[in-house]
């Protein structure tokens, strides 16, 4: 891996009656959005709390930016922002008062505070609610406020525990856009969820947890069955086509054909989606009776279900 920023090796966290993390090992590269997925009780929160230096491991090693968690927790705390699954908010404070309070606690100087607060309010789209009492905000707005608070000290690594729970689809999309924008500015993000669809299209890598174990992890394209530099196009035809492979051999970029059913196929092509219009034209010219065509994308859901993991909504 090119630029590993988080390295967890053989992490074990024992509680009195349960082992929440059973020998976890995984790595996260700088700039990734790493989705930690798994059912209730899988150990996601415990893992995030360890990374946030809030939960002491029973054994194992955790390195964040070459700082060892055991000996350099203080340095790690300076580069990490943690948004817990349940964050307290002070309902009787106004939005800006809440941020002002935390900016002070984070040690942000008085002159810089206003700028920083304005920037984060703008980022989470709450500028207009600056003077509103927190108690009057919707749930989605409260989540965005907590995110703004977490971002105030400009953490290099952001740990978000189920940040989208309870958000409507619009608020979820907004959160997704904010997170994608942050990674373009070099923030590394770990985000947990037990709802797969929440993370689809957002994460660049994932770790699948079940009963305290990390059963699979890595970059989405590495976990995918589609080789890198290629795309897979699914087509259906009105009736079975026996010589489709021979026909496609003449198409520039054709790599392979997998027949799924009599009249449904997966075509592997070299290149990216810009080749699809050429394929459509080619198939029409060859009188192949195509009734459906679409690009097959490997997403978190298909990877998740291929691992045999269960129980996630
Ligand atoms: N402070 C604690 N004391 C005792 N057991 C705990 C504690 N925190 C977590 N556990 C146990 O550790 C296991 C993992 O819990 P954890 O909260 O990490 O799971 P999770 O994947 O975040 O689940 P959820 O999706 O419900 O948030 C569970 O069996 C839980 O009961
Ligand atoms: Mg949890």
Coordinates of C-alpha atoms and ligand atoms in Angstrom, one line a residue:
X1 CA 0.0 0.0 0.0
X2 CA 1.3 3.4 -1.0
X3 CA 0.7 5.8 1.8
X4 CA -0.6 4.0 4.9
X5 CA -1.8 6.5 7.5
X6 CA -3.6 4.0 9.9
X7 CA -2.1 0.6 10.6
X8 CA -3.9 -1.8 13.0
X9 CA -2.3 -5.1 13.8
X10 CA -3.7 -7.9 15.9
X11 CA -6.0 -5.6 17.9
X12 CA -7.8 -7.3 20.7
X13 CA -10.3 -5.6 22.9
X14 CA -11.8 -7.6 25.7
X15 CA -14.7 -6.5 27.8
X16 CA -15.9 -8.4 30.9
X17 CA -18.2 -10.8 29.0
X18 CA -17.3 -10.3 25.4
X19 CA -14.3 -9.8 23.1
X20 CA -15.4 -6.9 21.0
X21 CA -12.3 -6.9 18.6
X22 CA -10.8 -10.3 17.9
X23 CA -7.3 -9.9 16.5
X24 CA -8.2 -7.2 14.0
X25 CA -5.6 -6.2 11.4
X26 CA -6.2 -3.6 8.6
X27 CA -4.7 -0.5 7.1
X28 CA -6.1 2.7 5.7
X29 CA -4.3 4.8 3.1
X30 CA -4.2 8.6 3.3
X31 CA -7.1 10.3 1.5
X32 CA -9.4 7.3 1.6
X33 CA -13.0 7.1 2.7
X34 CA -12.9 3.8 4.5
X35 CA -16.3 2.3 5.3
X36 CA -16.5 0.1 8.4
X37 CA -19.5 -2.0 7.9
X38 CA -21.1 -4.8 9.9
X39 CA -24.2 -5.7 11.9
X40 CA -25.0 -4.4 15.4
X41 CA -22.4 -5.6 17.9
X42 CA -19.8 -6.3 15.2
X43 CA -17.2 -4.1 17.0
X44 CA -17.3 -1.0 14.8
X45 CA -17.7 1.5 17.6
X46 CA -15.1 -0.2 19.8
X47 CA -12.6 -0.1 16.9
X48 CA -13.3 3.6 16.3
X49 CA -13.0 4.4 20.0
X50 CA -9.6 2.6 20.1
X51 CA -8.4 4.8 17.1
X52 CA -9.8 7.9 18.9
X53 CA -7.7 6.9 21.9
X54 CA -10.8 6.6 24.0
X55 CA -10.7 2.8 24.5
X56 CA -7.6 1.0 25.6
X57 CA -6.8 -2.1 23.6
X58 CA -6.2 -5.3 25.5
X59 CA -3.4 -6.1 23.1
X60 CA -2.2 -5.4 19.6
X61 CA -0.6 -2.5 17.9
X62 CA -2.1 0.7 16.4
X63 CA -0.1 3.2 14.5
X64 CA -1.5 6.4 13.2
X65 CA 0.9 8.5 11.0
X66 CA 3.8 6.6 12.5
X67 CA 2.7 7.5 16.0
X68 CA 2.2 4.5 18.3
X69 CA -1.1 4.7 20.0
X70 CA 0.3 3.3 23.3
X71 CA 3.2 5.8 23.6
X72 CA 1.9 8.8 21.6
X73 CA -1.8 9.1 22.3
X74 CA -1.4 12.9 22.9
X75 CA 0.0 13.5 19.4
X76 CA -2.6 11.2 17.9
X77 CA -5.4 13.2 19.5
X78 CA -4.2 16.3 17.8
X79 CA -4.7 14.9 14.3
X80 CA -7.9 13.0 14.9
X81 CA -11.5 14.2 14.9
X82 CA -14.0 11.8 16.3
X83 CA -17.8 12.1 15.9
X84 CA -19.5 9.5 18.2
X85 CA -22.8 7.9 17.4
X86 CA -24.5 9.8 20.2
X87 CA -23.2 13.3 20.7
X88 CA -24.5 15.6 23.4
X89 CA -25.7 19.0 22.2
X90 CA -26.6 21.9 24.4
X91 CA -30.2 22.6 23.3
X92 CA -30.3 26.0 25.0
X93 CA -27.2 27.3 23.2
X94 CA -27.3 29.1 19.9
X95 CA -25.5 27.4 17.0
X96 CA -22.6 29.9 17.0
X97 CA -22.3 29.8 20.8
X98 CA -21.9 26.0 20.7
X99 CA -19.1 26.3 18.1
X100 CA -17.5 29.2 20.0
X101 CA -17.5 27.1 23.1
X102 CA -15.7 24.2 21.4
X103 CA -13.3 26.5 19.4
X104 CA -12.2 27.8 22.8
X105 CA -11.8 24.2 24.2
X106 CA -9.8 23.2 21.1
X107 CA -7.5 26.1 21.8
X108 CA -8.2 28.1 18.6
X109 CA -7.1 31.7 19.2
X110 CA -9.8 34.4 19.5
X111 CA -8.9 36.1 16.2
X112 CA -9.0 32.9 14.2
X113 CA -12.2 31.6 15.8
X114 CA -14.7 33.6 13.9
X115 CA -13.2 32.6 10.5
X116 CA -13.0 29.0 11.4
X117 CA -16.6 28.9 12.7
X118 CA -17.8 30.7 9.6
X119 CA -15.9 28.3 7.3
X120 CA -17.4 25.2 9.0
X121 CA -20.9 26.6 9.2
X122 CA -20.7 27.3 5.4
X123 CA -19.3 23.8 4.7
X124 CA -22.2 22.1 6.5
X125 CA -24.7 24.6 5.1
X126 CA -25.8 26.0 8.5
X127 CA -24.8 29.7 8.1
X128 CA -28.4 30.8 8.1
X129 CA -29.0 29.0 11.4
X130 CA -26.1 30.7 13.1
X131 CA -28.4 32.5 15.7
X132 CA -30.9 29.6 16.1
X133 CA -31.1 27.7 19.4
X134 CA -29.9 24.2 18.9
X135 CA -33.1 22.8 20.4
X136 CA -34.9 24.2 17.4
X137 CA -32.8 22.4 14.8
X138 CA -33.9 19.3 13.0
X139 CA -32.0 16.0 13.6
X140 CA -30.1 16.3 10.3
X141 CA -29.1 19.9 11.2
X142 CA -27.9 18.8 14.6
X143 CA -25.8 16.1 12.9
X144 CA -24.3 18.7 10.6
X145 CA -23.6 21.0 13.5
X146 CA -21.8 18.2 15.3
X147 CA -19.8 17.5 12.2
X148 CA -18.9 21.3 12.0
X149 CA -17.8 21.1 15.6
X150 CA -15.6 18.0 14.9
X151 CA -14.0 19.8 11.9
X152 CA -13.1 23.0 13.8
X153 CA -9.6 21.9 14.7
X154 CA -9.1 20.8 11.1
X155 CA -8.3 17.1 11.8
X156 CA -6.3 15.2 9.3
X157 CA -8.2 12.0 10.2
X158 CA -11.9 12.0 10.7
X159 CA -13.6 9.1 12.5
X160 CA -17.4 9.1 12.1
X161 CA -19.5 6.6 14.0
X162 CA -22.9 6.1 12.1
X163 CA -23.1 9.8 11.2
X164 CA -26.0 9.2 8.8
X165 CA -28.3 7.3 11.1
X166 CA -31.6 9.0 11.2
X167 CA -30.9 11.3 8.3
X168 CA -33.4 11.5 5.4
X169 CA -32.1 10.8 1.8
X170 CA -31.5 14.5 1.1
X171 CA -29.5 15.1 4.3
X172 CA -27.6 11.9 3.6
X173 CA -26.6 13.0 0.2
X174 CA -25.5 16.4 1.6
X175 CA -23.3 14.6 4.2
X176 CA -21.9 12.4 1.5
X177 CA -21.0 15.5 -0.6
X178 CA -19.3 17.2 2.4
X179 CA -17.2 14.1 3.1
X180 CA -16.2 13.7 -0.5
X181 CA -15.1 17.3 -0.6
X182 CA -13.1 16.9 2.5
X183 CA -11.0 14.0 1.0
X184 CA -10.1 16.2 -1.9
X185 CA -8.5 18.4 0.7
X186 CA -6.5 15.4 2.0
X187 CA -8.6 14.4 5.0
X188 CA -8.7 10.7 5.6
X189 CA -12.1 9.4 6.8
X190 CA -13.3 6.3 8.5
X191 CA -17.1 6.0 8.6
X192 CA -19.1 3.2 10.2
X193 CA -22.5 2.1 9.3
X194 CA -24.7 -1.0 9.5
X195 CA -26.7 0.2 6.5
X196 CA -24.8 -0.7 3.4
X197 CA -26.7 1.6 1.0
X198 CA -25.6 4.6 3.2
X199 CA -22.0 3.9 2.2
X200 CA -22.5 2.9 -1.5
X201 CA -20.9 5.4 -3.8
X202 CA -19.1 7.1 -1.0
X203 CA -16.3 4.8 0.2
X204 CA -13.1 4.2 -1.7
X205 CA -12.3 1.3 0.6
X206 CA -14.1 -0.9 3.1
X207 CA -13.6 -3.2 6.1
X208 CA -16.3 -5.8 6.7
X209 CA -16.6 -6.7 10.4
X210 CA -18.6 -9.5 11.9
X211 CA -18.6 -10.7 15.5
X212 CA -15.4 -8.8 16.3
X213 CA -13.5 -10.0 13.3
X214 CA -12.4 -8.1 10.2
X215 CA -13.5 -10.6 7.6
X216 CA -12.4 -8.6 4.5
X217 CA -10.9 -5.2 3.9
X218 CA -9.3 -3.2 1.1
X219 CA -9.9 -0.8 -1.7
X220 CA -13.2 -1.4 -3.5
X221 CA -11.5 -2.1 -6.9
X222 CA -9.1 -4.6 -5.2
X223 CA -12.0 -6.5 -3.7
X224 CA -13.9 -6.3 -7.0
X225 CA -14.0 -9.1 -9.6
X226 CA -13.7 -6.6 -12.4
X227 CA -10.0 -6.2 -13.3
X228 CA -8.6 -2.7 -13.0
X229 CA -8.6 -0.7 -16.3
X230 CA -11.6 -2.7 -17.5
X231 CA -15.3 -2.4 -17.3
X232 CA -18.1 -4.9 -17.3
X233 CA -21.2 -4.4 -19.4
X234 CA -24.4 -6.4 -18.8
X235 CA -26.6 -7.0 -21.8
X236 CA -29.9 -8.9 -22.3
X237 CA -31.1 -9.9 -25.7
X238 CA -34.6 -10.6 -26.9
X239 CA -33.7 -14.1 -27.8
X240 CA -30.6 -16.4 -27.3
X241 CA -27.6 -15.4 -29.4
X242 CA -25.2 -18.3 -30.0
X243 CA -22.4 -16.6 -31.8
X244 CA -22.1 -13.4 -29.6
X245 CA -18.5 -14.1 -28.7
X246 CA -17.4 -14.5 -32.3
X247 CA -19.2 -11.3 -33.2
X248 CA -17.7 -9.4 -30.2
X249 CA -14.2 -10.5 -31.1
X250 CA -14.3 -7.9 -33.9
X251 CA -15.0 -5.1 -31.4
X252 CA -12.0 -3.0 -30.4
X253 CA -11.4 -3.4 -26.7
X254 CA -13.3 -6.7 -26.2
X255 CA -11.7 -8.9 -23.6
X256 CA -14.1 -11.6 -22.6
X257 CA -17.7 -12.7 -22.6
X258 CA -19.5 -14.6 -19.8
X259 CA -22.9 -16.1 -20.5
X260 CA -25.2 -15.7 -17.4
X261 CA -28.3 -17.2 -19.0
X262 CA -29.5 -18.0 -22.5
X263 CA -30.1 -14.4 -23.3
X264 CA -28.1 -12.5 -20.7
X265 CA -24.3 -11.8 -20.8
X266 CA -21.5 -9.9 -19.2
X267 CA -19.0 -8.4 -21.5
X268 CA -15.5 -7.4 -20.2
X269 CA -14.0 -4.5 -22.1
X270 CA -10.8 -2.7 -21.8
X271 CA -11.2 1.0 -21.1
X272 CA -13.8 3.0 -19.3
X273 CA -17.5 3.9 -19.8
X274 CA -16.7 6.1 -22.8
X275 CA -16.5 2.9 -24.8
X276 CA -20.2 2.0 -24.2
X277 CA -21.7 4.1 -26.9
X278 CA -19.4 2.5 -29.4
X279 CA -20.5 -0.9 -28.2
X280 CA -24.2 0.0 -28.6
X281 CA -23.5 1.1 -32.1
X282 CA -21.5 -2.0 -32.9
X283 CA -24.2 -4.4 -31.6
X284 CA -26.9 -2.5 -33.6
X285 CA -24.8 -2.8 -36.8
X286 CA -24.4 -6.5 -36.2
X287 CA -28.2 -6.9 -35.7
X288 CA -27.8 -8.2 -32.1
X289 CA -31.3 -7.9 -30.6
X290 CA -30.3 -6.1 -27.5
X291 CA -33.2 -5.3 -25.1
X292 CA -31.2 -4.1 -22.1
X293 CA -27.7 -2.7 -21.6
X294 CA -26.0 -1.3 -18.5
X295 CA -22.6 -1.1 -16.9
X296 CA -22.1 -3.5 -14.0
X297 CA -20.4 -1.7 -11.1
X298 CA -18.9 -3.5 -8.2
X299 CA -20.2 -1.8 -5.1
X300 CA -20.1 -2.3 -1.4
X301 CA -23.3 -4.4 -1.5
X302 CA -22.0 -7.0 -4.0
X303 CA -18.7 -7.3 -2.2
X304 CA -20.4 -7.6 1.1
X305 CA -22.7 -10.4 0.0
X306 CA -19.9 -12.2 -1.7
X307 CA -18.0 -12.4 1.6
X308 CA -20.9 -14.4 3.0
X309 CA -21.4 -11.7 5.7
X310 CA -24.9 -11.5 7.1
X311 CA -27.4 -9.4 8.9
X312 CA -26.8 -5.9 7.5
X313 CA -29.8 -3.9 6.3
Ligands
LIG1 N1 -18.2 -0.6 27.4 C1 -18.6 -1.8 27.1 N2 -18.6 -2.8 28.1 C2 -19.0 -4.0 27.8 N3 -19.2 -4.5 26.6 C3 -19.2 -3.6 25.6 C4 -18.8 -2.3 25.8 N4 -18.8 -1.6 24.6 C5 -19.2 -2.6 23.7 N5 -19.4 -3.8 24.3 C6 -19.7 -5.0 23.6 O1 -18.8 -5.2 22.5 C7 -19.4 -5.7 21.3 C8 -19.2 -4.8 20.2 O2 -19.9 -3.6 20.4 P1 -19.7 -2.3 19.5 O3 -20.5 -1.2 20.1 O4 -18.3 -2.0 19.2 O5 -20.4 -2.8 18.2 P2 -21.0 -2.0 16.9 O6 -20.5 -2.7 15.7 O7 -20.6 -0.6 17.0 O8 -22.5 -2.2 17.0 P3 -23.7 -1.1 16.6 O9 -24.0 -1.3 15.1 O10 -24.9 -1.6 17.4 O11 -23.3 0.3 16.9 C9 -20.9 -5.9 21.7 O12 -21.1 -7.2 22.1 C10 -21.1 -5.0 22.9 O13 -22.1 -5.4 23.7
LIG2 MG1 -21.7 1.2 17.1

